[in-house]
């Protein structure tokens, strides 16, 4: 246990090395609210696992620019590439998700070239694959599925670490793919594509306003061309896939398997902790395996604590005595302790409701996490609990 | 001319954004868009003005910020500003806007409501996200232009906007619906929206922290906004820490060159007995602090190179509550934002 764990005194320590060393764990998913350190944590776990001898691939979504550079993610070819500089007998491949490309490849794999070209050129497809809510989550899942198959088939990797998209809500990672799937396989889109097939007259009656009103309103809002594009898109994909919804359900089921471990990342802030709580409860409800919580960017005082009030008043007296530098040093300490106190109170809201969730606390590093050395330092902090 | 009126005119020309009636606040998620939009609305409302604060992402962020019940698509008074001003809030709802649209142009409100109940309206805005954006910016434009008699109903409108990654697409409705509608009311709506949003009466402000990713996104967003011909406003640097070290101390701390023996003597003089490990830890903390400050300085230089009017708001150690929002508003006014 490291000193930083003092912010969550009652919570068990998340044994990160035990998770990384467990060969039955083959997928680690890092989730959490936006900006808490998901990408950083995913990369740090991947580096640490690789340096402990595992054959790892990490799927990042939105690495900060300098981190991307040091992982060799400069080129966007949507395929994992070896990371240079990993010590030991393991290996690390890294990639950054290109959602449009993943979608394009998904279409190209399923359709003959001519049909694929028609789909890729369809304006509705283009907007779907580049700017729809949920597409990034869907494609992250899709890519994870692909990596998993190639891990199994050619034994290339024994551990996949995935970062998740930067949505405000951590739950989006679980829900958005199925939401998008339901939309694409949904009754309205079927109805537009082939009114006759969608359930015929019986369905038409359900649509109390009538099919005519439905399409007339839609074409007033969207313009006739969009409806045509949607119709063509649906007609051309219809026979290709088992269905978007079904596919999303399959990847979702994959996350329930025993070889998956969820790591929920959070920061000691109100909104992020609330998101973490929702997510933990959801995992529990869906019987998905939570390995532990990472409480990232915590103020660390290296175990030393002159309490904030004492430090502040001592600093004021030192200033009066003209000992400015010593006063400043004490003020820095006082600020750190005050921050830590606030973080402890905030974290308690989570820990008191989720006593059994193991937690690894990671201190705020003085600078951004940009290279392998920084990732190793984060990995060490994770392992220290 | 009454004294009060003279005062208003004087202030108008005093401020950096006197001619701006629509303030759009964007930034990387979590930097403080909602907080700053709220503070800006209060600042603009000071001295008897009426300001509308709009949210477009249905998160009820404004209601939480001002600690008022959830907002809907009707303007509701949510706060009073110093000097008799008023802030109104509105959580725009794209489905509702679409129904109004159908009603206004096609007299189809009932059919629209029936379709809405079945989820078909939601479906329509999902198929073409651009339509949703036109409707939301359309309602915003309408609020900016709304008049009662000869006078505008709102002196200014502030939008708590989507984050940097989506802001240009969101505002640039003309190109977004480009292929969608070549004619018809949606097209005219988009044109009318652009006439307001791409004019000098609008300013898109970007909120950032002194951290690598938000600053990077700020630069990227400004480039995109400029390329799209949208009016970039200020950069608002949020959560700025008060400096604790002088320049000389900063250098010393960085080099781990703070005189720990002197520190021990000083601490002893105020009744704190410091062991070696305490002294080392204090020295390390000062070094970490100095490193963070240096990093913030580097980000400041990047921000300065973007060459936009820049304002700073302090990090409030205990977080934000409605009372503190007034302090932030005052600070914005002191800096000439409003
Ligand atoms: N423990 C930490 N100490 C200091 N900086 C950190 C830490 N964790 C993350 N960061 C920085 O915070 C920023 C956001 O982290 P990131 O992992 O990209 O978050 P997310 O993926 O959740 O959006 C990055 O610039 C990263 O370097
Ligand atoms: N100046 C500040 N000092 C302290 N906390 C702040 C400050 N500005 C924002 N916050 C806090 O940061 C978090 C994110 O702010 P918010 O306005 O919700 O950001 P956004 O709308 O960009 O996601 C909130 O918890 C808010 O209270
Ligand atoms: Mg990320
Ligand atoms: Mg917000």
PDB file of C-alpha atoms in Angstrom, chain A residues 306 310-323 326-327 330, chain B residues 263-273:
ATOM      1  CA  UNK A 306       1.456  18.913   9.021  1.00  0.00           C
ATOM      2  CA  UNK A 310      -1.121  24.536  11.477  1.00  0.00           C
ATOM      3  CA  UNK A 311       0.870  24.943   8.269  1.00  0.00           C
ATOM      4  CA  UNK A 312      -1.126  27.986   7.176  1.00  0.00           C
ATOM      5  CA  UNK A 313      -0.801  29.810  10.479  1.00  0.00           C
ATOM      6  CA  UNK A 314       2.885  28.908  10.767  1.00  0.00           C
ATOM      7  CA  UNK A 315       3.381  30.260   7.248  1.00  0.00           C
ATOM      8  CA  UNK A 316       1.765  33.552   8.224  1.00  0.00           C
ATOM      9  CA  UNK A 317       4.100  33.878  11.215  1.00  0.00           C
ATOM     10  CA  UNK A 318       7.129  33.071   9.077  1.00  0.00           C
ATOM     11  CA  UNK A 319       6.127  35.758   6.599  1.00  0.00           C
ATOM     12  CA  UNK A 320       5.928  38.224   9.474  1.00  0.00           C
ATOM     13  CA  UNK A 321       9.419  37.130  10.500  1.00  0.00           C
ATOM     14  CA  UNK A 322      10.710  37.704   6.983  1.00  0.00           C
ATOM     15  CA  UNK A 323      11.354  34.015   6.289  1.00  0.00           C
ATOM     16  CA  UNK A 326      10.166  28.834   4.226  1.00  0.00           C
ATOM     17  CA  UNK A 327       6.715  30.391   4.430  1.00  0.00           C
ATOM     18  CA  UNK A 330       4.758  25.640   4.039  1.00  0.00           C
TER      19      UNK A 330
ATOM     20  CA  UNK B 263      13.884  25.681   6.639  1.00  0.00           C
ATOM     21  CA  UNK B 264      14.450  23.522   9.749  1.00  0.00           C
ATOM     22  CA  UNK B 265      15.515  26.559  11.758  1.00  0.00           C
ATOM     23  CA  UNK B 266      12.546  28.604  10.542  1.00  0.00           C
ATOM     24  CA  UNK B 267      10.098  25.817  11.311  1.00  0.00           C
ATOM     25  CA  UNK B 268      11.571  25.408  14.771  1.00  0.00           C
ATOM     26  CA  UNK B 269      11.046  29.144  15.352  1.00  0.00           C
ATOM     27  CA  UNK B 270       7.308  28.704  14.851  1.00  0.00           C
ATOM     28  CA  UNK B 271       7.132  25.555  16.935  1.00  0.00           C
ATOM     29  CA  UNK B 272       7.302  22.851  14.260  1.00  0.00           C
ATOM     30  CA  UNK B 273       9.995  20.271  14.793  1.00  0.00           C
TER      31      UNK B 273
END
